[in-house]
XYZ file of C-alpha atoms in Angstrom:
400
model
C 0.398 -0.089 -0.093
C 2.918 2.400 0.759
C 4.255 2.395 -2.695
C 0.734 2.909 -4.135
C 0.244 5.680 -1.859
C 3.506 7.394 -2.488
C 2.975 7.171 -6.179
C -0.227 9.320 -5.495
C 1.465 12.285 -3.803
C 1.704 14.680 -6.336
C -1.847 13.838 -7.375
C -3.176 14.367 -3.848
C -1.788 17.644 -3.518
C -3.227 18.662 -6.800
C -6.675 17.697 -5.790
C -6.433 19.057 -2.247
C -5.570 22.402 -3.812
C -8.562 22.395 -6.016
C -10.730 21.426 -3.221
C -9.349 24.160 -0.854
C -10.067 26.370 -3.622
C -14.033 25.904 -3.437
C -15.613 28.045 -0.629
C -17.972 25.538 1.112
C -18.971 26.854 4.400
C -21.579 25.121 6.301
C -24.213 27.747 4.934
C -22.711 27.707 1.346
C -24.818 24.993 -0.265
C -23.627 26.082 -3.752
C -20.027 25.380 -2.939
C -20.596 22.220 -0.541
C -22.396 20.734 -3.642
C -19.527 21.700 -5.768
C -17.454 19.416 -3.592
C -20.043 16.815 -3.371
C -19.971 16.708 -7.243
C -16.145 16.543 -7.146
C -16.162 13.238 -5.082
C -19.511 11.955 -6.545
C -17.741 11.830 -9.862
C -14.515 10.189 -8.832
C -16.305 7.606 -6.887
C -18.394 6.508 -9.649
C -14.910 6.154 -11.509
C -13.826 3.407 -9.250
C -17.137 1.543 -9.324
C -19.372 3.190 -6.519
C -22.940 3.768 -6.568
C -23.697 7.121 -5.213
C -26.653 8.915 -3.893
C -27.173 12.560 -3.128
C -29.640 13.624 -0.609
C -31.054 17.178 -0.020
C -31.236 17.666 3.857
C -33.716 20.443 5.450
C -32.972 24.233 5.904
C -31.544 24.924 9.418
C -32.842 28.284 10.891
C -34.156 29.226 7.481
C -30.875 28.609 5.574
C -30.215 26.144 3.220
C -27.290 23.353 3.170
C -25.875 21.326 0.797
C -26.300 17.720 -0.070
C -25.214 14.371 1.697
C -23.190 12.187 -0.608
C -23.461 8.282 0.063
C -21.732 5.967 -2.088
C -21.574 2.207 -1.959
C -19.606 -0.738 -3.502
C -20.500 -4.171 -3.030
C -17.770 -6.789 -2.684
C -17.189 -10.477 -3.171
C -17.245 -11.581 0.208
C -20.884 -11.752 1.724
C -21.411 -11.031 5.195
C -22.415 -14.497 5.842
C -19.372 -15.699 5.068
C -17.189 -13.169 7.072
C -17.038 -10.011 4.842
C -17.709 -7.148 6.523
C -19.432 -3.556 5.851
C -17.002 -0.988 6.533
C -17.992 2.829 6.443
C -15.764 5.813 5.742
C -17.175 9.169 7.098
C -15.997 12.818 6.455
C -17.657 16.107 5.993
C -17.251 18.696 2.972
C -18.100 21.782 4.809
C -15.794 24.442 6.732
C -16.250 27.123 9.206
C -15.305 29.869 6.780
C -17.334 32.416 4.798
C -17.372 32.872 1.059
C -14.263 34.490 -0.342
C -11.839 33.039 2.103
C -10.642 30.688 -0.339
C -9.555 33.570 -2.895
C -8.220 35.761 0.083
C -6.065 32.625 1.443
C -5.790 30.119 -1.246
C -3.700 27.017 -0.791
C -0.186 27.150 -0.453
C 2.877 25.148 0.430
C 5.652 26.144 3.018
C 7.932 23.644 3.227
C 6.158 20.121 4.208
C 3.230 22.125 5.613
C -0.018 22.783 3.301
C -2.158 25.805 4.382
C -5.435 26.625 3.281
C -9.417 27.060 4.328
C -10.420 23.415 5.466
C -6.879 21.929 4.344
C -6.940 19.806 7.298
C -10.534 20.138 8.524
C -11.609 18.147 6.544
C -11.006 18.338 2.873
C -7.700 16.795 3.624
C -9.069 13.532 5.498
C -11.972 13.121 2.919
C -9.650 13.092 0.208
C -7.388 10.666 1.856
C -10.401 8.517 2.305
C -11.016 8.514 -1.153
C -7.568 7.896 -2.302
C -7.268 4.889 -0.010
C -10.550 3.465 -1.864
C -8.756 4.278 -5.355
C -5.509 2.280 -4.257
C -7.597 -0.493 -3.257
C -9.223 -0.568 -6.448
C -6.187 -0.283 -8.259
C -4.637 -3.310 -6.129
C -7.644 -5.476 -7.168
C -8.934 -5.684 -3.625
C -12.471 -6.819 -3.219
C -12.654 -9.252 -0.140
C -15.224 -7.371 1.781
C -19.050 -7.129 1.958
C -19.477 -3.630 1.265
C -17.626 -0.275 1.495
C -19.599 2.963 1.948
C -18.160 6.412 1.762
C -20.168 9.252 3.479
C -19.562 12.865 2.870
C -21.995 15.521 4.869
C -22.679 19.224 4.414
C -23.262 20.662 7.945
C -20.651 18.866 10.376
C -19.317 22.095 11.325
C -22.620 23.053 12.682
C -23.521 19.899 14.233
C -25.333 18.006 11.521
C -28.475 19.294 12.097
C -29.563 18.195 8.333
C -27.626 15.274 7.813
C -27.540 13.478 11.027
C -30.691 11.096 10.286
C -28.994 9.992 7.072
C -25.788 9.190 8.909
C -27.416 7.222 11.293
C -29.677 5.317 8.818
C -26.214 4.671 6.910
C -24.403 3.570 9.827
C -26.739 1.065 11.187
C -26.017 -1.823 8.719
C -22.419 -1.323 9.237
C -19.779 -3.568 10.915
C -16.973 -0.670 11.469
C -16.798 2.812 10.879
C -13.369 4.645 10.216
C -13.873 8.775 10.537
C -11.604 10.901 8.444
C -11.027 13.804 10.401
C -7.111 14.473 10.565
C -4.692 12.891 13.053
C -3.984 14.857 16.248
C -0.956 16.916 15.735
C 1.227 14.396 17.640
C -0.060 11.882 15.026
C -2.401 10.191 17.605
C -5.839 8.968 16.185
C -9.275 9.372 18.172
C -10.763 6.513 20.021
C -13.274 8.646 21.950
C -15.168 12.019 21.871
C -17.403 13.635 24.577
C -21.215 13.464 23.972
C -23.034 16.890 24.389
C -26.454 17.687 25.764
C -27.804 21.199 25.524
C -30.574 22.612 27.927
C -32.800 25.544 28.329
C -33.899 26.292 31.901
C -36.732 28.454 32.146
C -37.064 30.397 35.730
C -40.593 31.910 36.112
C -41.384 34.467 39.078
C -43.549 37.367 39.666
C -43.320 40.965 38.436
C -43.705 43.697 40.588
C -42.591 47.397 40.582
C -38.897 47.463 42.086
C -39.256 51.046 43.554
C -42.614 51.005 45.162
C -43.373 47.113 46.297
C -40.561 44.886 45.329
C -41.663 42.642 48.290
C -44.679 41.347 46.029
C -42.215 40.109 43.408
C -40.477 37.094 42.896
C -37.188 38.008 41.376
C -36.549 35.231 38.512
C -32.968 36.402 37.682
C -32.146 36.056 41.363
C -33.346 32.397 41.197
C -31.452 32.162 38.037
C -28.139 33.169 39.641
C -28.495 30.874 42.312
C -28.989 28.196 39.989
C -26.076 29.314 37.747
C -23.840 28.692 40.797
C -25.173 25.413 41.437
C -25.074 24.390 37.865
C -21.573 25.474 37.790
C -20.500 23.458 40.924
C -21.304 20.209 39.199
C -17.893 20.539 37.438
C -15.505 18.553 39.158
C -17.781 15.894 40.541
C -16.990 13.638 37.307
C -13.764 13.451 35.786
C -14.838 13.077 32.012
C -17.659 15.837 32.364
C -18.083 19.336 32.018
C -20.898 21.800 32.550
C -21.043 25.290 31.330
C -24.037 27.904 31.825
C -23.472 29.548 28.749
C -26.025 32.088 28.195
C -28.279 33.802 31.130
C -31.076 36.273 30.062
C -33.565 38.016 32.319
C -35.690 40.740 32.697
C -36.815 43.771 30.531
C -36.415 47.012 32.452
C -34.303 48.080 35.538
C -37.524 49.251 37.532
C -39.027 45.752 37.282
C -38.460 42.736 39.365
C -37.957 40.175 36.438
C -40.699 37.303 36.001
C -38.593 35.543 33.666
C -35.215 34.146 33.078
C -33.403 31.561 31.131
C -30.401 29.653 30.989
C -28.772 27.912 28.122
C -26.447 24.907 29.563
C -24.103 22.786 27.965
C -23.023 19.581 29.261
C -20.381 17.489 27.940
C -19.536 13.685 28.997
C -17.547 10.789 27.857
C -20.003 8.150 28.595
C -23.637 7.921 28.181
C -24.208 7.213 31.895
C -22.182 10.128 32.668
C -24.602 12.647 30.616
C -27.464 10.693 32.331
C -26.108 11.395 35.785
C -25.775 15.367 34.954
C -29.056 15.480 33.331
C -30.810 13.952 36.690
C -28.601 16.609 38.562
C -29.826 19.315 36.446
C -33.395 18.228 37.233
C -32.738 18.009 40.738
C -31.035 21.650 41.271
C -34.195 23.064 39.008
C -36.803 21.466 41.350
C -35.626 23.379 44.344
C -35.350 26.951 43.590
C -33.681 29.323 46.277
C -36.120 32.293 45.603
C -39.521 31.768 46.888
C -42.105 32.121 44.596
C -40.040 31.094 41.641
C -40.060 27.679 39.601
C -37.957 26.311 37.109
C -38.520 24.024 34.049
C -35.577 22.213 32.197
C -36.009 21.312 28.547
C -33.558 19.454 26.804
C -33.069 20.725 23.364
C -30.092 18.679 21.591
C -28.170 15.380 22.508
C -24.898 14.212 20.589
C -24.193 10.872 21.817
C -20.675 10.311 22.845
C -18.406 8.334 20.990
C -17.220 5.827 23.898
C -13.859 4.067 24.497
C -15.248 0.461 23.953
C -13.582 -3.246 23.843
C -14.515 -2.984 20.209
C -12.869 0.221 19.367
C -9.899 -0.737 21.395
C -9.616 -3.780 19.248
C -9.619 -1.685 15.925
C -7.060 0.768 17.750
C -4.730 -2.440 17.952
C -5.356 -3.464 14.350
C -4.722 -0.046 13.070
C -1.228 0.092 15.291
C -0.215 -3.261 13.899
C -0.744 -2.106 10.524
C 1.104 1.214 11.177
C 4.094 -0.710 12.458
C 4.268 -2.541 9.581
C 4.538 0.929 7.597
C 6.837 2.402 10.287
C 4.383 4.431 11.993
C 3.789 4.382 15.789
C 1.030 6.450 17.280
C -1.172 6.688 20.155
C -5.064 7.136 21.024
C -6.530 10.444 21.959
C -9.854 11.476 23.744
C -11.132 14.859 22.838
C -13.983 17.217 24.040
C -14.931 18.075 20.444
C -17.768 16.165 18.578
C -18.219 15.195 15.079
C -19.899 12.856 12.769
C -18.187 10.041 14.654
C -20.448 10.665 17.788
C -23.500 9.861 15.580
C -22.188 6.893 14.050
C -20.998 5.522 17.666
C -24.556 6.109 18.788
C -26.146 3.744 16.503
C -23.597 1.006 18.283
C -21.075 0.796 15.473
C -17.388 0.463 16.685
C -15.689 3.908 15.528
C -12.062 5.214 15.248
C -11.612 8.606 14.155
C -8.643 10.769 12.959
C -7.467 8.598 10.352
C -6.785 11.403 7.974
C -3.136 13.061 7.406
C -1.671 14.833 10.387
C -2.949 18.444 10.885
C -3.742 21.064 13.113
C -4.898 24.868 13.818
C -8.360 24.128 12.897
C -10.944 26.768 12.428
C -8.185 29.412 12.374
C -6.160 31.308 9.319
C -2.998 29.232 10.579
C -4.783 25.642 9.570
C -2.337 23.293 8.071
C -1.716 19.814 6.788
C 1.576 18.023 7.012
C 2.113 16.724 3.550
C 4.956 14.110 4.846
C 2.478 12.556 6.481
C -0.035 12.135 3.447
C 1.192 8.709 1.942
C 2.075 7.012 5.357
C -1.582 7.796 6.172
C -3.442 6.814 3.117
C -1.171 3.565 3.442
C -2.583 3.100 6.723
C -5.952 3.850 6.153
C -6.149 1.329 2.976
C -4.286 -1.496 4.978
C -6.938 -1.165 8.028
C -9.470 -1.501 5.497
C -8.390 -4.834 4.409
C -7.507 -6.003 7.844
C -11.085 -5.171 8.977
C -12.797 -6.500 5.763
C -12.415 -10.230 6.228
C -13.399 -11.728 9.270
C -12.783 -15.426 8.238
C -9.451 -15.756 9.707
C -9.263 -13.520 12.477
C -8.816 -15.635 15.704
C -9.957 -12.411 17.821
C -12.429 -10.656 15.702
C -13.599 -7.113 16.758
C -17.288 -7.636 18.443
C -19.920 -6.193 16.247
C -23.464 -5.298 16.670
C -26.250 -7.293 14.562
C -27.780 -4.748 12.161
């Protein structure tokens, strides 16, 4: 695999330059769809059947399409063949015009440009790995699926259901975010739950009869202290009251207040414990005459560090050693489409693109020296996972 990946290095850089030149912010559907069309054509060229799906608008704004590409192998699932999902995203955090203002550049071994590592570099690495497997005549798998989403940078509001549906039939998933700066891949991502807490009190004239009021903002302040005090109770979790709103005029005791709370946790069990703690705190407000109502707005499941994902990690390390690569596994608080995939019960590894860093900033970079080795690793890992017949210690997988 290494020699085939080496031979693709110049072509990869040319392709990456072309992709970075396309503005494809999450709310730039035309640009995202240009990226989708580019990958669509390349995938069809190597025998994949492709489908583009429109997704719902988000907050009144259009999003690009989801691209799902499939290719059947020669080894059925009943005979030991495995269905493997490769997943990445086409959108960036950058506004239209950024690609022209800050085009693709090479400085020594580092490539720069909007989305060069997050995630155009990773998405292209996945495609290139599939191309070299096709070139090598590899077909001993049940199915290979390539998923490219248009809205990961805003939490995948439109594409998450397509991601869940696509992932449910898979045995394994390999997510194509770039490797950490030190070369580590990602074995765990925290889950995120968003809550809205509405505090209701009683209005009164603040100058004449404040005693007749029930101060919702004061109750919200006490609640904020209690919520922030949850930090440190669980090593794998954080709680943040990010927005506090209350009142309409300075001379009125406020009758309404609201708190927007974000919770991150490494396991579903931790998220459940924090959810229970939030409801407990809200059930006993500190200001007489006030009440608090908790509403969970959103939930992104954690990508948990499981025995199955650890087995995948060991396979990845074994394949890496054959290529002269040594790397560890990182756990991160950031979320991605790998969380959604993991929520379906499918074992997943992330960070399987080339090494990159400074995501979401003008300094974003990709280490071009890592391109060929990481593509070779990805292709080799697909081969190692694809045929379960001779594996004495197979990765345990959920039944589809």
